[in-house]
Amino acid sequence: MDWNLENYQQIINDYAIPWGINLVLAIIIFVVGKWLAKVVVKSVKQLMVKSSLDHVLVNFLGSLLKAALMVVVIVAALDQLGVDTKSVLAIFAAAGIAVGLALKDSLSNFAAGVMIVMFKPFKIGDFIDAAGINGVVEKTGIFNTIMRTGDNREINVPNSKIYGDVITNFSARNTRRIDMVIGIGYDDDIKVARDLLEKILGNESRVLEDPEPVIMVSELGASSVDLAVRPWVNSADYWNVRSDLLETIKTEFDANGISIPYPQTDVHLFKDAS
């Protein structure tokens, strides 16, 4: 009986007490580590908010940071219990690779979303041409961007398609230049046509005086003398002014005998001398 008690005492001293101490320490490591992870994540999110990062990106990055810190805390707690953490890390690594392969497209969209939020090639309300789509940006998310087209369609575009291609932002500048090519006949007076164009631009209040509009001969075409007409307007007025100018030019040219010729081909017939 005494031998059994001594044996149990030896087992308790050699195994139970050290294991119990390690268990208590592991629990302390987990609890304290979880609290520290929460504090760190909260501090980092506050810094990101102060840096004017998008709130969706802040929350997503905060979740990723929290998950990474919790992995560290769990591994540290298991290591205190004597668990082979190399195997645990290998499992985490294998799981991470599997998830990464499964979510390859989503991660690509996420990376592109981060770049869009950081570098801001456009903002909400801008009219852009991206991924072959023209539209107004209504919402920018981590994985996709929602655009509204001119005919009021809502299009959900993956961010990787947008950031991996050319982005044209028509709203990035306050002013835009209207580029028009107006053809007149070879028999028409260039000076008269130029004077009419200057009068039309001068009467249009939405055309800016600075930069000054440009009117010049751009090409002697096959069927017409082409005049380049390049006035500057506020970006918001671009399409309305362009349409109104084209209509006014056609009306004024008709009223003043200036032709806008159709493409034409001269056919020369030769009589056989025989």
PDB file of C-alpha atoms in Angstrom:
ATOM      1  CA  MET A   1       0.000   0.000   0.000  1.00  0.00           C
ATOM      2  CA  ASP A   2       2.786   2.405   0.908  1.00  0.00           C
ATOM      3  CA  TRP A   3       4.481   1.480  -2.369  1.00  0.00           C
ATOM      4  CA  ASN A   4       1.369   2.387  -4.348  1.00  0.00           C
ATOM      5  CA  LEU A   5       1.016   5.752  -2.620  1.00  0.00           C
ATOM      6  CA  GLU A   6       4.646   6.541  -3.315  1.00  0.00           C
ATOM      7  CA  ASN A   7       4.186   5.477  -6.911  1.00  0.00           C
ATOM      8  CA  TYR A   8       1.132   7.725  -7.334  1.00  0.00           C
ATOM      9  CA  GLN A   9       2.980  10.553  -5.641  1.00  0.00           C
ATOM     10  CA  GLN A  10       5.862  10.101  -8.034  1.00  0.00           C
ATOM     11  CA  ILE A  11       3.495  10.143 -11.017  1.00  0.00           C
ATOM     12  CA  ILE A  12       1.813  13.285  -9.719  1.00  0.00           C
ATOM     13  CA  ASN A  13       5.153  15.014  -9.128  1.00  0.00           C
ATOM     14  CA  ASP A  14       6.651  13.967 -12.451  1.00  0.00           C
ATOM     15  CA  TYR A  15       3.650  14.335 -14.778  1.00  0.00           C
ATOM     16  CA  ALA A  16       0.426  15.706 -13.335  1.00  0.00           C
ATOM     17  CA  ILE A  17       1.813  18.820 -11.650  1.00  0.00           C
ATOM     18  CA  PRO A  18       4.071  19.896 -14.580  1.00  0.00           C
ATOM     19  CA  TRP A  19       1.270  19.207 -17.065  1.00  0.00           C
ATOM     20  CA  GLY A  20      -1.203  21.131 -14.914  1.00  0.00           C
ATOM     21  CA  ILE A  21       1.195  24.053 -14.673  1.00  0.00           C
ATOM     22  CA  ASN A  22       1.687  23.984 -18.454  1.00  0.00           C
ATOM     23  CA  LEU A  23      -2.080  23.831 -18.952  1.00  0.00           C
ATOM     24  CA  VAL A  24      -2.585  26.859 -16.709  1.00  0.00           C
ATOM     25  CA  LEU A  25       0.219  28.718 -18.500  1.00  0.00           C
ATOM     26  CA  ALA A  26      -1.244  27.772 -21.897  1.00  0.00           C
ATOM     27  CA  ILE A  27      -4.656  29.123 -20.850  1.00  0.00           C
ATOM     28  CA  ILE A  28      -3.012  32.312 -19.596  1.00  0.00           C
ATOM     29  CA  ILE A  29      -1.088  32.648 -22.877  1.00  0.00           C
ATOM     30  CA  PHE A  30      -4.301  32.156 -24.862  1.00  0.00           C
ATOM     31  CA  VAL A  31      -6.374  34.598 -22.797  1.00  0.00           C
ATOM     32  CA  VAL A  32      -3.688  37.289 -22.620  1.00  0.00           C
ATOM     33  CA  GLY A  33      -2.712  36.755 -26.257  1.00  0.00           C
ATOM     34  CA  LYS A  34      -6.327  37.056 -27.387  1.00  0.00           C
ATOM     35  CA  TRP A  35      -6.671  40.302 -25.429  1.00  0.00           C
ATOM     36  CA  LEU A  36      -3.425  41.688 -26.862  1.00  0.00           C
ATOM     37  CA  ALA A  37      -4.517  40.715 -30.391  1.00  0.00           C
ATOM     38  CA  LYS A  38      -7.770  42.609 -29.872  1.00  0.00           C
ATOM     39  CA  VAL A  39      -5.889  45.690 -28.654  1.00  0.00           C
ATOM     40  CA  VAL A  40      -3.418  45.551 -31.558  1.00  0.00           C
ATOM     41  CA  VAL A  41      -6.175  45.125 -34.162  1.00  0.00           C
ATOM     42  CA  LYS A  42      -8.162  48.017 -32.677  1.00  0.00           C
ATOM     43  CA  SER A  43      -5.090  50.299 -32.701  1.00  0.00           C
ATOM     44  CA  VAL A  44      -4.172  49.376 -36.274  1.00  0.00           C
ATOM     45  CA  LYS A  45      -7.749  49.972 -37.481  1.00  0.00           C
ATOM     46  CA  GLN A  46      -7.756  53.398 -35.826  1.00  0.00           C
ATOM     47  CA  LEU A  47      -4.515  54.266 -37.619  1.00  0.00           C
ATOM     48  CA  MET A  48      -5.962  53.129 -40.947  1.00  0.00           C
ATOM     49  CA  VAL A  49      -9.112  55.203 -40.359  1.00  0.00           C
ATOM     50  CA  LYS A  50      -6.947  58.264 -39.639  1.00  0.00           C
ATOM     51  CA  SER A  51      -5.144  57.573 -42.926  1.00  0.00           C
ATOM     52  CA  SER A  52      -8.525  57.933 -44.710  1.00  0.00           C
ATOM     53  CA  LEU A  53      -8.617  54.343 -45.941  1.00  0.00           C
ATOM     54  CA  ASP A  54     -11.951  52.988 -47.090  1.00  0.00           C
ATOM     55  CA  HIS A  55     -13.930  51.534 -44.157  1.00  0.00           C
ATOM     56  CA  VAL A  56     -14.515  48.281 -46.038  1.00  0.00           C
ATOM     57  CA  LEU A  57     -10.767  47.872 -46.517  1.00  0.00           C
ATOM     58  CA  VAL A  58     -10.154  48.764 -42.869  1.00  0.00           C
ATOM     59  CA  ASN A  59     -12.541  46.081 -41.648  1.00  0.00           C
ATOM     60  CA  PHE A  60     -11.187  43.464 -44.049  1.00  0.00           C
ATOM     61  CA  LEU A  61      -7.540  44.110 -43.178  1.00  0.00           C
ATOM     62  CA  GLY A  62      -8.488  44.159 -39.497  1.00  0.00           C
ATOM     63  CA  SER A  63     -10.059  40.717 -39.854  1.00  0.00           C
ATOM     64  CA  LEU A  64      -6.968  39.367 -41.618  1.00  0.00           C
ATOM     65  CA  LEU A  65      -4.679  40.789 -38.921  1.00  0.00           C
ATOM     66  CA  LYS A  66      -6.847  39.337 -36.159  1.00  0.00           C
ATOM     67  CA  ALA A  67      -6.804  35.896 -37.792  1.00  0.00           C
ATOM     68  CA  ALA A  68      -3.011  35.992 -38.184  1.00  0.00           C
ATOM     69  CA  LEU A  69      -2.473  37.071 -34.563  1.00  0.00           C
ATOM     70  CA  MET A  70      -4.840  34.374 -33.277  1.00  0.00           C
ATOM     71  CA  VAL A  71      -2.850  31.750 -35.181  1.00  0.00           C
ATOM     72  CA  VAL A  72       0.285  32.951 -33.381  1.00  0.00           C
ATOM     73  CA  VAL A  73      -1.488  32.865 -30.010  1.00  0.00           C
ATOM     74  CA  ILE A  74      -2.866  29.344 -30.581  1.00  0.00           C
ATOM     75  CA  VAL A  75       0.533  28.028 -31.687  1.00  0.00           C
ATOM     76  CA  ALA A  76       2.204  29.595 -28.628  1.00  0.00           C
ATOM     77  CA  ALA A  77      -0.393  28.021 -26.305  1.00  0.00           C
ATOM     78  CA  LEU A  78      -0.013  24.589 -27.920  1.00  0.00           C
ATOM     79  CA  ASP A  79       3.766  24.891 -27.704  1.00  0.00           C
ATOM     80  CA  GLN A  80       3.435  25.512 -23.939  1.00  0.00           C
ATOM     81  CA  LEU A  81       1.454  22.229 -23.697  1.00  0.00           C
ATOM     82  CA  GLY A  82       4.249  20.405 -25.449  1.00  0.00           C
ATOM     83  CA  VAL A  83       2.404  19.867 -28.735  1.00  0.00           C
ATOM     84  CA  ASP A  84       4.601  19.568 -31.827  1.00  0.00           C
ATOM     85  CA  THR A  85       3.915  22.993 -33.301  1.00  0.00           C
ATOM     86  CA  LYS A  86       5.780  22.133 -36.499  1.00  0.00           C
ATOM     87  CA  SER A  87       2.975  19.789 -37.445  1.00  0.00           C
ATOM     88  CA  VAL A  88       0.376  22.416 -36.527  1.00  0.00           C
ATOM     89  CA  LEU A  89       2.142  25.027 -38.653  1.00  0.00           C
ATOM     90  CA  ALA A  90       2.349  22.539 -41.531  1.00  0.00           C
ATOM     91  CA  ILE A  91      -1.410  21.990 -41.278  1.00  0.00           C
ATOM     92  CA  PHE A  92      -2.040  25.750 -41.278  1.00  0.00           C
ATOM     93  CA  ALA A  93       0.287  26.167 -44.266  1.00  0.00           C
ATOM     94  CA  ALA A  94      -1.413  23.393 -46.220  1.00  0.00           C
ATOM     95  CA  ALA A  95      -4.838  24.828 -45.396  1.00  0.00           C
ATOM     96  CA  GLY A  96      -3.645  28.311 -46.448  1.00  0.00           C
ATOM     97  CA  ILE A  97      -2.392  26.987 -49.803  1.00  0.00           C
ATOM     98  CA  ALA A  98      -5.652  25.131 -50.417  1.00  0.00           C
ATOM     99  CA  VAL A  99      -7.733  28.197 -49.568  1.00  0.00           C
ATOM    100  CA  GLY A 100      -5.472  30.410 -51.683  1.00  0.00           C
ATOM    101  CA  LEU A 101      -5.890  28.169 -54.729  1.00  0.00           C
ATOM    102  CA  ALA A 102      -9.645  27.973 -54.212  1.00  0.00           C
ATOM    103  CA  LEU A 103      -9.953  31.740 -53.832  1.00  0.00           C
ATOM    104  CA  LYS A 104      -7.374  32.715 -56.452  1.00  0.00           C
ATOM    105  CA  ASP A 105      -9.748  34.991 -58.389  1.00  0.00           C
ATOM    106  CA  SER A 106     -11.163  36.519 -55.208  1.00  0.00           C
ATOM    107  CA  LEU A 107      -7.670  37.263 -53.897  1.00  0.00           C
ATOM    108  CA  SER A 108      -6.774  38.837 -57.238  1.00  0.00           C
ATOM    109  CA  ASN A 109      -9.854  41.054 -57.020  1.00  0.00           C
ATOM    110  CA  PHE A 110      -9.001  41.897 -53.418  1.00  0.00           C
ATOM    111  CA  ALA A 111      -5.432  42.917 -54.306  1.00  0.00           C
ATOM    112  CA  ALA A 112      -6.754  45.104 -57.139  1.00  0.00           C
ATOM    113  CA  GLY A 113      -9.349  46.591 -54.759  1.00  0.00           C
ATOM    114  CA  VAL A 114      -6.609  47.500 -52.293  1.00  0.00           C
ATOM    115  CA  MET A 115      -4.665  49.245 -55.068  1.00  0.00           C
ATOM    116  CA  ILE A 116      -7.771  51.149 -56.192  1.00  0.00           C
ATOM    117  CA  VAL A 117      -8.524  52.300 -52.638  1.00  0.00           C
ATOM    118  CA  MET A 118      -4.909  53.316 -51.999  1.00  0.00           C
ATOM    119  CA  PHE A 119      -4.111  55.121 -55.259  1.00  0.00           C
ATOM    120  CA  LYS A 120      -7.670  56.379 -56.025  1.00  0.00           C
ATOM    121  CA  PRO A 121      -7.645  56.466 -59.857  1.00  0.00           C
ATOM    122  CA  PHE A 122     -11.324  57.408 -59.550  1.00  0.00           C
ATOM    123  CA  LYS A 123     -13.920  58.221 -56.902  1.00  0.00           C
ATOM    124  CA  ILE A 124     -17.632  57.778 -56.416  1.00  0.00           C
ATOM    125  CA  GLY A 125     -19.547  59.810 -59.018  1.00  0.00           C
ATOM    126  CA  ASP A 126     -16.746  59.895 -61.618  1.00  0.00           C
ATOM    127  CA  PHE A 127     -17.509  58.989 -65.217  1.00  0.00           C
ATOM    128  CA  ILE A 128     -14.876  56.496 -66.344  1.00  0.00           C
ATOM    129  CA  ASP A 129     -13.991  54.068 -69.100  1.00  0.00           C
ATOM    130  CA  ALA A 130     -12.637  50.873 -67.531  1.00  0.00           C
ATOM    131  CA  ALA A 131     -12.678  47.182 -68.491  1.00  0.00           C
ATOM    132  CA  GLY A 132     -14.404  48.192 -71.739  1.00  0.00           C
ATOM    133  CA  ILE A 133     -17.321  49.803 -69.881  1.00  0.00           C
ATOM    134  CA  ASN A 134     -18.334  53.478 -69.844  1.00  0.00           C
ATOM    135  CA  GLY A 135     -20.265  54.525 -66.773  1.00  0.00           C
ATOM    136  CA  VAL A 136     -20.547  56.434 -63.529  1.00  0.00           C
ATOM    137  CA  VAL A 137     -18.910  54.853 -60.469  1.00  0.00           C
ATOM    138  CA  GLU A 138     -21.587  54.215 -57.849  1.00  0.00           C
ATOM    139  CA  LYS A 139     -19.697  52.035 -55.367  1.00  0.00           C
ATOM    140  CA  THR A 140     -16.144  50.768 -54.911  1.00  0.00           C
ATOM    141  CA  GLY A 141     -15.771  47.604 -52.856  1.00  0.00           C
ATOM    142  CA  ILE A 142     -12.900  45.319 -51.945  1.00  0.00           C
ATOM    143  CA  PHE A 143     -13.732  42.759 -54.631  1.00  0.00           C
ATOM    144  CA  ASN A 144     -15.769  44.670 -57.214  1.00  0.00           C
ATOM    145  CA  THR A 145     -16.865  48.080 -58.456  1.00  0.00           C
ATOM    146  CA  ILE A 146     -20.459  48.945 -59.330  1.00  0.00           C
ATOM    147  CA  MET A 147     -20.936  51.208 -62.374  1.00  0.00           C
ATOM    148  CA  ARG A 148     -24.069  52.775 -63.876  1.00  0.00           C
ATOM    149  CA  THR A 149     -24.144  53.146 -67.646  1.00  0.00           C
ATOM    150  CA  GLY A 150     -25.765  55.931 -69.635  1.00  0.00           C
ATOM    151  CA  ASP A 151     -28.877  53.815 -70.274  1.00  0.00           C
ATOM    152  CA  ASN A 152     -29.212  53.204 -66.498  1.00  0.00           C
ATOM    153  CA  ARG A 153     -27.847  49.663 -66.377  1.00  0.00           C
ATOM    154  CA  GLU A 154     -25.996  48.611 -63.216  1.00  0.00           C
ATOM    155  CA  ILE A 155     -22.842  46.641 -63.951  1.00  0.00           C
ATOM    156  CA  ASN A 156     -20.801  44.799 -61.319  1.00  0.00           C
ATOM    157  CA  VAL A 157     -17.171  44.762 -62.502  1.00  0.00           C
ATOM    158  CA  PRO A 158     -14.430  42.669 -60.804  1.00  0.00           C
ATOM    159  CA  ASN A 159     -11.637  44.937 -59.565  1.00  0.00           C
ATOM    160  CA  SER A 160      -8.942  42.847 -61.267  1.00  0.00           C
ATOM    161  CA  LYS A 161     -10.557  43.598 -64.644  1.00  0.00           C
ATOM    162  CA  ILE A 162     -10.494  47.328 -63.884  1.00  0.00           C
ATOM    163  CA  TYR A 163      -7.016  47.733 -62.404  1.00  0.00           C
ATOM    164  CA  GLY A 164      -5.432  45.349 -64.907  1.00  0.00           C
ATOM    165  CA  ASP A 165      -6.509  47.512 -67.845  1.00  0.00           C
ATOM    166  CA  VAL A 166      -6.383  51.166 -68.908  1.00  0.00           C
ATOM    167  CA  ILE A 167      -8.589  53.470 -66.804  1.00  0.00           C
ATOM    168  CA  THR A 168      -9.830  56.675 -68.435  1.00  0.00           C
ATOM    169  CA  ASN A 169     -11.342  59.101 -65.935  1.00  0.00           C
ATOM    170  CA  PHE A 170     -13.388  61.744 -67.742  1.00  0.00           C
ATOM    171  CA  SER A 171     -14.246  63.513 -64.475  1.00  0.00           C
ATOM    172  CA  ALA A 172     -10.712  63.850 -63.139  1.00  0.00           C
ATOM    173  CA  ARG A 173     -10.264  67.369 -64.554  1.00  0.00           C
ATOM    174  CA  ASN A 174     -12.595  70.343 -64.290  1.00  0.00           C
ATOM    175  CA  THR A 175     -12.353  71.166 -67.997  1.00  0.00           C
ATOM    176  CA  ARG A 176     -12.307  69.176 -71.238  1.00  0.00           C
ATOM    177  CA  ARG A 177     -11.536  70.004 -74.848  1.00  0.00           C
ATOM    178  CA  ILE A 178     -14.094  69.207 -77.526  1.00  0.00           C
ATOM    179  CA  ASP A 179     -12.375  67.904 -80.654  1.00  0.00           C
ATOM    180  CA  MET A 180     -14.476  68.306 -83.797  1.00  0.00           C
ATOM    181  CA  VAL A 181     -13.518  67.994 -87.451  1.00  0.00           C
ATOM    182  CA  ILE A 182     -15.742  70.047 -89.774  1.00  0.00           C
ATOM    183  CA  GLY A 183     -15.352  69.453 -93.501  1.00  0.00           C
ATOM    184  CA  ILE A 184     -16.109  72.108 -96.127  1.00  0.00           C
ATOM    185  CA  GLY A 185     -16.061  71.885 -99.887  1.00  0.00           C
ATOM    186  CA  TYR A 186     -12.982  72.795-101.921  1.00  0.00           C
ATOM    187  CA  ASP A 187     -15.020  75.536-103.635  1.00  0.00           C
ATOM    188  CA  ASP A 188     -15.984  77.127-100.295  1.00  0.00           C
ATOM    189  CA  ASP A 189     -14.152  80.117 -98.809  1.00  0.00           C
ATOM    190  CA  ILE A 190     -12.043  78.962 -95.864  1.00  0.00           C
ATOM    191  CA  LYS A 191     -11.987  82.473 -94.333  1.00  0.00           C
ATOM    192  CA  VAL A 192     -15.797  82.709 -94.388  1.00  0.00           C
ATOM    193  CA  ALA A 193     -16.097  79.269 -92.796  1.00  0.00           C
ATOM    194  CA  ARG A 194     -13.537  80.198 -90.133  1.00  0.00           C
ATOM    195  CA  ASP A 195     -15.327  83.476 -89.349  1.00  0.00           C
ATOM    196  CA  LEU A 196     -18.625  81.620 -88.974  1.00  0.00           C
ATOM    197  CA  LEU A 197     -17.055  79.090 -86.617  1.00  0.00           C
ATOM    198  CA  GLU A 198     -15.479  81.853 -84.520  1.00  0.00           C
ATOM    199  CA  LYS A 199     -18.871  83.599 -84.316  1.00  0.00           C
ATOM    200  CA  ILE A 200     -20.606  80.368 -83.268  1.00  0.00           C
ATOM    201  CA  LEU A 201     -18.047  79.668 -80.535  1.00  0.00           C
ATOM    202  CA  GLY A 202     -18.170  83.283 -79.365  1.00  0.00           C
ATOM    203  CA  ASN A 203     -21.953  83.155 -79.005  1.00  0.00           C
ATOM    204  CA  GLU A 204     -21.848  79.950 -76.949  1.00  0.00           C
ATOM    205  CA  SER A 205     -21.607  81.090 -73.315  1.00  0.00           C
ATOM    206  CA  ARG A 206     -20.490  77.657 -72.101  1.00  0.00           C
ATOM    207  CA  VAL A 207     -17.335  77.746 -74.225  1.00  0.00           C
ATOM    208  CA  LEU A 208     -14.405  78.902 -72.089  1.00  0.00           C
ATOM    209  CA  GLU A 209     -12.268  81.870 -73.098  1.00  0.00           C
ATOM    210  CA  ASP A 210      -9.194  80.400 -71.405  1.00  0.00           C
ATOM    211  CA  PRO A 211      -7.835  78.226 -72.907  1.00  0.00           C
ATOM    212  CA  GLU A 212      -8.751  79.967 -76.128  1.00  0.00           C
ATOM    213  CA  PRO A 213     -10.597  77.910 -78.777  1.00  0.00           C
ATOM    214  CA  VAL A 214      -8.540  76.762 -81.759  1.00  0.00           C
ATOM    215  CA  ILE A 215      -9.763  76.675 -85.366  1.00  0.00           C
ATOM    216  CA  MET A 216      -7.317  75.511 -88.037  1.00  0.00           C
ATOM    217  CA  VAL A 217      -7.051  73.509 -91.241  1.00  0.00           C
ATOM    218  CA  SER A 218      -6.180  69.976 -90.198  1.00  0.00           C
ATOM    219  CA  GLU A 219      -6.206  68.132 -93.511  1.00  0.00           C
ATOM    220  CA  LEU A 220      -6.868  68.436 -97.230  1.00  0.00           C
ATOM    221  CA  GLY A 221      -9.026  65.345 -97.537  1.00  0.00           C
ATOM    222  CA  ALA A 222     -10.191  63.402-100.552  1.00  0.00           C
ATOM    223  CA  SER A 223     -13.603  65.093-100.551  1.00  0.00           C
ATOM    224  CA  SER A 224     -13.270  68.075 -98.230  1.00  0.00           C
ATOM    225  CA  VAL A 225     -11.074  70.631 -96.545  1.00  0.00           C
ATOM    226  CA  ASP A 226     -11.128  69.556 -92.914  1.00  0.00           C
ATOM    227  CA  LEU A 227     -11.159  72.219 -90.196  1.00  0.00           C
ATOM    228  CA  ALA A 228     -10.220  71.220 -86.643  1.00  0.00           C
ATOM    229  CA  VAL A 229     -12.457  72.999 -84.133  1.00  0.00           C
ATOM    230  CA  ARG A 230     -11.275  72.678 -80.517  1.00  0.00           C
ATOM    231  CA  PRO A 231     -13.128  74.671 -77.843  1.00  0.00           C
ATOM    232  CA  TRP A 232     -12.732  74.097 -74.092  1.00  0.00           C
ATOM    233  CA  VAL A 233     -15.710  73.611 -71.752  1.00  0.00           C
ATOM    234  CA  ASN A 234     -16.425  72.529 -68.203  1.00  0.00           C
ATOM    235  CA  SER A 235     -16.405  68.737 -67.974  1.00  0.00           C
ATOM    236  CA  ALA A 236     -20.055  68.639 -66.897  1.00  0.00           C
ATOM    237  CA  ASP A 237     -21.072  70.550 -70.074  1.00  0.00           C
ATOM    238  CA  TYR A 238     -19.092  68.453 -72.547  1.00  0.00           C
ATOM    239  CA  TRP A 239     -21.797  66.392 -74.266  1.00  0.00           C
ATOM    240  CA  ASN A 240     -24.491  69.083 -74.284  1.00  0.00           C
ATOM    241  CA  VAL A 241     -22.167  71.722 -75.711  1.00  0.00           C
ATOM    242  CA  ARG A 242     -20.768  69.345 -78.316  1.00  0.00           C
ATOM    243  CA  SER A 243     -24.245  68.410 -79.526  1.00  0.00           C
ATOM    244  CA  ASP A 244     -25.446  72.036 -79.582  1.00  0.00           C
ATOM    245  CA  LEU A 245     -22.352  73.215 -81.466  1.00  0.00           C
ATOM    246  CA  LEU A 246     -22.701  70.567 -84.168  1.00  0.00           C
ATOM    247  CA  GLU A 247     -26.346  71.496 -84.698  1.00  0.00           C
ATOM    248  CA  THR A 248     -25.578  75.236 -84.821  1.00  0.00           C
ATOM    249  CA  ILE A 249     -22.669  74.735 -87.226  1.00  0.00           C
ATOM    250  CA  LYS A 250     -24.862  72.766 -89.635  1.00  0.00           C
ATOM    251  CA  THR A 251     -27.612  75.400 -89.463  1.00  0.00           C
ATOM    252  CA  GLU A 252     -25.248  78.362 -89.943  1.00  0.00           C
ATOM    253  CA  PHE A 253     -23.320  76.716 -92.750  1.00  0.00           C
ATOM    254  CA  ASP A 254     -26.570  75.992 -94.620  1.00  0.00           C
ATOM    255  CA  ALA A 255     -27.725  79.578 -94.124  1.00  0.00           C
ATOM    256  CA  ASN A 256     -24.449  81.011 -95.444  1.00  0.00           C
ATOM    257  CA  GLY A 257     -23.903  78.675 -98.383  1.00  0.00           C
ATOM    258  CA  ILE A 258     -21.037  76.704 -96.863  1.00  0.00           C
ATOM    259  CA  SER A 259     -21.285  73.063 -97.893  1.00  0.00           C
ATOM    260  CA  ILE A 260     -20.421  70.022 -95.810  1.00  0.00           C
ATOM    261  CA  PRO A 261     -19.605  67.641 -98.662  1.00  0.00           C
ATOM    262  CA  TYR A 262     -20.305  63.920 -98.838  1.00  0.00           C
ATOM    263  CA  PRO A 263     -17.440  61.581 -99.701  1.00  0.00           C
ATOM    264  CA  GLN A 264     -17.175  61.560-103.483  1.00  0.00           C
ATOM    265  CA  THR A 265     -15.165  59.894-106.207  1.00  0.00           C
ATOM    266  CA  ASP A 266     -14.218  61.436-109.557  1.00  0.00           C
ATOM    267  CA  VAL A 267     -14.602  58.999-112.466  1.00  0.00           C
ATOM    268  CA  HIS A 268     -12.689  59.857-115.648  1.00  0.00           C
ATOM    269  CA  LEU A 269     -13.842  58.273-118.954  1.00  0.00           C
ATOM    270  CA  PHE A 270     -11.480  58.093-121.870  1.00  0.00           C
ATOM    271  CA  LYS A 271     -12.639  57.529-125.477  1.00  0.00           C
ATOM    272  CA  ASP A 272     -10.720  54.940-127.400  1.00  0.00           C
ATOM    273  CA  ALA A 273      -9.144  56.693-130.440  1.00  0.00           C
ATOM    274  CA  SER A 274      -9.671  53.614-132.605  1.00  0.00           C
TER     275      SER A 274
END
